Amino acid sequence: MSEGNENIRFPSYEHVSMKPDEQEDVYERLVESMEKKGRKKQRLVPTLLTALLAALFILAGGYLLLNTVMTDQTASQEGEVKEVLERIFTGPDDELASLMEQEDRYIEEGTSEEYFDLFLSYYKDLFRPYMSPDTIEQYVNEGKITFPYYAYSSGYKLKAEKIVVKENETVQGSFTFTVKVVYSRDGDVRGTVDLSGDITVNDQGLVESIRFRDKGVGELMEKVR
């Protein structure tokens, strides 16, 4: 090694020589640095736990809120379906009875079309909150919602009792139902008929289809005609 390089020293694992006051200063800085890191970790852990708990609370609250809303909506729709069934199988009320008593006069005067318009208007008013006007007119023409009319023509009155409505868990907006219809004449109960079927509602909550099962409707018409 040349003389010019004799004083050059490369880094090694030898202990660095420091004065006592320098060693104390370095030690204090190391301790302070470690304490700061410890405080950051102590602050970070509660912060993370708080954020996690808040997120879980929000998710749980959102689920409970959504579940509550869906439950309330289903209960509301079931209640509306019950109301529809009660109106289909109860009556006639005084307004319809009065209109029916004038039917012969309209026919004799050759104004049966005017009578049908009044008849249809009555049913549109009766079911307007639950069906579209087009659906109401279709079901009037098909005789799906005019059972009290046929019953009253033979002197009977109908009353819907024990209506049970359940949501179809596999088909959204679909409900199954059972209803016991009591038919009476001259104020005396003459019998009952059990009916069942399905009702579907659209996104606006309006009834868009009614399907009766079994032979309940046929049996009811046979009893009151």
CSV table of C-alpha atoms in Angstrom, one decimal:
chain,number,residue,atom,x,y,z
A,1,MET,CA,0.0,0.0,0.0
A,2,SER,CA,1.4,3.4,-0.9
A,3,GLU,CA,2.2,6.0,1.6
A,4,GLY,CA,-0.6,8.3,0.3
A,5,ASN,CA,-3.1,5.7,1.2
A,6,GLU,CA,-1.8,4.8,4.6
A,7,ASN,CA,-4.1,7.2,6.4
A,8,ILE,CA,-7.3,6.0,4.6
A,9,ARG,CA,-9.6,3.9,6.7
A,10,PHE,CA,-12.5,1.9,5.4
A,11,PRO,CA,-15.7,1.4,7.4
A,12,SER,CA,-15.5,-1.6,9.8
A,13,TYR,CA,-17.5,-3.1,12.6
A,14,GLU,CA,-15.3,-1.4,15.1
A,15,HIS,CA,-17.0,0.7,17.8
A,16,VAL,CA,-17.3,4.3,17.0
A,17,SER,CA,-15.4,6.5,19.4
A,18,MET,CA,-17.6,9.2,21.0
A,19,LYS,CA,-17.3,11.6,23.9
A,20,PRO,CA,-19.6,10.9,26.9
A,21,ASP,CA,-21.7,13.9,26.2
A,22,GLU,CA,-22.1,12.9,22.5
A,23,GLN,CA,-23.1,9.4,23.6
A,24,GLU,CA,-25.7,10.8,26.0
A,25,ASP,CA,-27.1,13.0,23.2
A,26,VAL,CA,-27.4,10.2,20.8
A,27,TYR,CA,-29.1,8.0,23.4
A,28,GLU,CA,-31.6,10.7,24.2
A,29,ARG,CA,-32.5,11.0,20.5
A,30,LEU,CA,-32.9,7.3,20.2
A,31,VAL,CA,-35.2,7.1,23.2
A,32,GLU,CA,-37.3,10.1,22.0
A,33,SER,CA,-37.6,8.5,18.5
A,34,MET,CA,-38.7,5.2,20.0
A,35,GLU,CA,-41.3,7.0,22.2
A,36,LYS,CA,-42.7,8.9,19.3
A,37,LYS,CA,-43.1,5.7,17.3
A,38,GLY,CA,-44.8,4.0,20.3
A,39,ARG,CA,-47.2,6.9,20.7
A,40,LYS,CA,-48.1,6.8,16.9
A,41,LYS,CA,-48.8,3.0,17.2
A,42,GLN,CA,-50.9,3.7,20.4
A,43,ARG,CA,-52.9,6.3,18.5
A,44,LEU,CA,-53.1,4.2,15.3
A,45,VAL,CA,-54.6,1.1,17.0
A,46,PRO,CA,-57.6,2.8,18.7
A,47,THR,CA,-58.2,4.8,15.5
A,48,LEU,CA,-58.3,1.6,13.4
A,49,LEU,CA,-60.5,-0.1,15.9
A,50,THR,CA,-62.9,2.9,16.0
A,51,ALA,CA,-63.0,3.0,12.2
A,52,LEU,CA,-63.7,-0.8,12.1
A,53,LEU,CA,-66.4,-0.6,14.7
A,54,ALA,CA,-68.0,2.4,12.9
A,55,ALA,CA,-68.0,0.5,9.6
A,56,LEU,CA,-69.6,-2.6,11.3
A,57,PHE,CA,-72.2,-0.4,13.0
A,58,ILE,CA,-73.0,1.3,9.7
A,59,LEU,CA,-73.3,-2.0,7.8
A,60,ALA,CA,-75.4,-3.5,10.6
A,61,GLY,CA,-77.6,-0.5,10.8
A,62,GLY,CA,-78.0,-0.4,7.0
A,63,TYR,CA,-79.0,-4.0,7.0
A,64,LEU,CA,-81.5,-3.6,9.8
A,65,LEU,CA,-82.9,-0.4,8.1
A,66,LEU,CA,-83.2,-2.2,4.8
A,67,ASN,CA,-84.7,-5.3,6.4
A,68,THR,CA,-87.2,-3.1,8.3
A,69,VAL,CA,-88.1,-1.2,5.1
A,70,MET,CA,-88.6,-4.4,3.2
A,71,THR,CA,-90.7,-5.9,6.0
A,72,ASP,CA,-92.9,-2.8,6.2
A,73,GLN,CA,-93.3,-2.8,2.5
A,74,THR,CA,-94.4,-6.4,2.4
A,75,ALA,CA,-96.8,-5.9,5.3
A,76,SER,CA,-98.2,-2.9,3.5
A,77,GLN,CA,-98.7,-4.8,0.2
A,78,GLU,CA,-100.3,-7.7,2.1
A,79,GLY,CA,-102.7,-5.3,3.7
A,80,GLU,CA,-103.6,-3.8,0.3
A,81,VAL,CA,-104.2,-7.3,-1.2
A,82,LYS,CA,-106.5,-8.1,1.7
A,83,GLU,CA,-108.4,-4.9,1.1
A,84,VAL,CA,-108.8,-5.8,-2.6
A,85,LEU,CA,-110.1,-9.2,-1.7
A,86,GLU,CA,-112.6,-7.8,0.8
A,87,ARG,CA,-113.9,-5.4,-1.8
A,88,ILE,CA,-114.2,-8.2,-4.4
A,89,PHE,CA,-116.2,-10.5,-2.2
A,90,THR,CA,-118.2,-8.1,0.0
A,91,GLY,CA,-121.4,-6.4,-1.1
A,92,PRO,CA,-123.1,-4.9,-2.8
A,93,ASP,CA,-123.0,-1.7,-0.8
A,94,ASP,CA,-125.9,0.8,-1.0
A,95,GLU,CA,-124.5,2.7,-4.0
A,96,LEU,CA,-124.2,-0.5,-6.1
A,97,ALA,CA,-127.5,-1.8,-4.9
A,98,SER,CA,-129.2,1.5,-5.9
A,99,LEU,CA,-127.5,1.4,-9.3
A,100,MET,CA,-128.7,-2.2,-9.9
A,101,GLU,CA,-132.2,-1.3,-9.1
A,102,GLN,CA,-132.2,1.1,-12.0
A,103,GLU,CA,-130.8,-1.3,-14.5
A,104,ASP,CA,-134.2,-2.4,-15.9
A,105,ARG,CA,-135.1,1.3,-16.5
A,106,TYR,CA,-131.9,2.0,-18.5
A,107,ILE,CA,-132.5,-1.1,-20.6
A,108,GLU,CA,-136.1,-0.2,-21.3
A,109,GLU,CA,-135.1,3.3,-22.3
A,110,GLY,CA,-132.4,1.9,-24.6
A,111,THR,CA,-129.6,3.6,-22.7
A,112,SER,CA,-127.8,0.4,-21.6
A,113,GLU,CA,-124.5,1.9,-22.6
A,114,GLU,CA,-125.0,4.8,-20.3
A,115,TYR,CA,-125.8,2.3,-17.5
A,116,PHE,CA,-122.6,0.3,-18.2
A,117,ASP,CA,-120.6,3.5,-18.0
A,118,LEU,CA,-122.1,4.3,-14.6
A,119,PHE,CA,-121.5,0.6,-13.6
A,120,LEU,CA,-117.9,0.8,-14.7
A,121,SER,CA,-117.4,4.2,-13.1
A,122,TYR,CA,-118.6,2.7,-9.7
A,123,TYR,CA,-116.0,-0.1,-9.9
A,124,LYS,CA,-113.2,2.3,-11.0
A,125,ASP,CA,-113.9,4.4,-7.9
A,126,LEU,CA,-114.0,1.2,-5.8
A,127,PHE,CA,-110.7,-0.2,-6.9
A,128,ARG,CA,-108.8,2.9,-8.1
A,129,PRO,CA,-106.3,2.9,-5.3
A,130,TYR,CA,-105.3,-0.7,-6.0
A,131,MET,CA,-105.6,-1.2,-9.8
A,132,SER,CA,-105.1,0.8,-13.0
A,133,PRO,CA,-108.3,1.9,-14.8
A,134,ASP,CA,-107.5,-0.4,-17.7
A,135,THR,CA,-107.1,-3.4,-15.4
A,136,ILE,CA,-110.4,-2.6,-13.6
A,137,GLU,CA,-112.3,-2.3,-16.9
A,138,GLN,CA,-110.8,-5.6,-18.1
A,139,TYR,CA,-111.8,-7.4,-14.8
A,140,VAL,CA,-115.3,-5.9,-14.9
A,141,ASN,CA,-115.8,-7.3,-18.5
A,142,GLU,CA,-114.4,-10.7,-17.3
A,143,GLY,CA,-116.5,-10.8,-14.2
A,144,LYS,CA,-113.5,-11.2,-11.9
A,145,ILE,CA,-114.4,-8.4,-9.5
A,146,THR,CA,-118.2,-8.2,-9.8
A,147,PHE,CA,-119.3,-11.2,-7.7
A,148,PRO,CA,-121.7,-9.1,-5.5
A,149,TYR,CA,-123.5,-7.9,-8.6
A,150,TYR,CA,-124.3,-11.5,-9.6
A,151,ALA,CA,-125.2,-12.5,-6.1
A,152,TYR,CA,-127.5,-9.5,-5.6
A,153,SER,CA,-129.3,-10.3,-8.8
A,154,SER,CA,-130.6,-13.5,-7.0
A,155,GLY,CA,-131.2,-11.7,-3.7
A,156,TYR,CA,-127.9,-12.6,-2.0
A,157,LYS,CA,-125.3,-10.5,-0.3
A,158,LEU,CA,-121.6,-11.5,0.2
A,159,LYS,CA,-119.1,-10.9,2.9
A,160,ALA,CA,-115.4,-11.8,2.9
A,161,GLU,CA,-114.1,-13.3,6.1
A,162,LYS,CA,-110.9,-14.9,7.4
A,163,ILE,CA,-108.7,-13.4,4.6
A,164,VAL,CA,-105.2,-14.8,4.7
A,165,VAL,CA,-102.5,-13.4,2.5
A,166,LYS,CA,-98.9,-14.6,2.2
A,167,GLU,CA,-96.0,-13.3,0.1
A,168,ASN,CA,-94.5,-15.7,-2.4
A,169,GLU,CA,-90.9,-16.0,-1.4
A,170,THR,CA,-89.7,-17.1,-4.8
A,171,VAL,CA,-91.7,-14.6,-7.0
A,172,GLN,CA,-91.3,-10.9,-6.2
A,173,GLY,CA,-94.6,-9.1,-6.0
A,174,SER,CA,-96.7,-12.3,-5.9
A,175,PHE,CA,-99.0,-13.3,-3.1
A,176,THR,CA,-101.1,-16.3,-2.4
A,177,PHE,CA,-104.5,-16.0,-0.6
A,178,THR,CA,-107.4,-17.8,1.0
A,179,VAL,CA,-110.7,-16.2,1.8
A,180,LYS,CA,-113.9,-17.5,3.3
A,181,VAL,CA,-117.0,-16.0,1.6
A,182,VAL,CA,-120.2,-15.9,3.6
A,183,TYR,CA,-123.4,-15.6,1.5
A,184,SER,CA,-126.7,-14.6,3.0
A,185,ARG,CA,-130.3,-13.9,1.9
A,186,ASP,CA,-132.9,-11.8,3.7
A,187,GLY,CA,-130.4,-11.3,6.5
A,188,ASP,CA,-129.9,-15.0,7.1
A,189,VAL,CA,-126.6,-16.7,6.5
A,190,ARG,CA,-127.1,-19.5,4.0
A,191,GLY,CA,-123.6,-20.9,3.8
A,192,THR,CA,-119.9,-20.3,3.2
A,193,VAL,CA,-117.4,-21.0,0.4
A,194,ASP,CA,-113.6,-21.2,0.6
A,195,LEU,CA,-111.6,-19.7,-2.2
A,196,SER,CA,-107.9,-19.5,-2.9
A,197,GLY,CA,-105.7,-18.0,-5.5
A,198,ASP,CA,-102.8,-15.8,-6.4
A,199,ILE,CA,-102.4,-12.0,-6.9
A,200,THR,CA,-99.5,-10.2,-8.3
A,201,VAL,CA,-98.7,-6.5,-8.0
A,202,ASN,CA,-96.4,-4.4,-10.2
A,203,ASP,CA,-93.5,-2.0,-9.2
A,204,GLN,CA,-96.1,0.7,-8.4
A,205,GLY,CA,-97.9,-1.6,-6.0
A,206,LEU,CA,-101.0,-2.0,-8.3
A,207,VAL,CA,-102.7,-5.3,-8.8
A,208,GLU,CA,-102.0,-6.6,-12.3
A,209,SER,CA,-103.3,-10.1,-12.2
A,210,ILE,CA,-105.7,-12.2,-10.2
A,211,ARG,CA,-106.0,-16.0,-10.5
A,212,PHE,CA,-108.5,-18.1,-8.6
A,213,ARG,CA,-107.6,-21.7,-7.9
A,214,ASP,CA,-109.7,-24.8,-7.4
A,215,LYS,CA,-113.5,-24.7,-7.9
A,216,GLY,CA,-114.3,-22.1,-5.3
A,217,VAL,CA,-115.5,-19.4,-7.7
A,218,GLY,CA,-117.7,-21.9,-9.6
A,219,GLU,CA,-119.1,-23.2,-6.3
A,220,LEU,CA,-119.9,-19.7,-5.1
A,221,MET,CA,-121.7,-18.7,-8.3
A,222,GLU,CA,-123.7,-22.0,-8.2
A,223,LYS,CA,-124.8,-21.3,-4.6
A,224,VAL,CA,-126.0,-17.7,-5.1
A,225,ARG,CA,-127.6,-18.0,-8.6
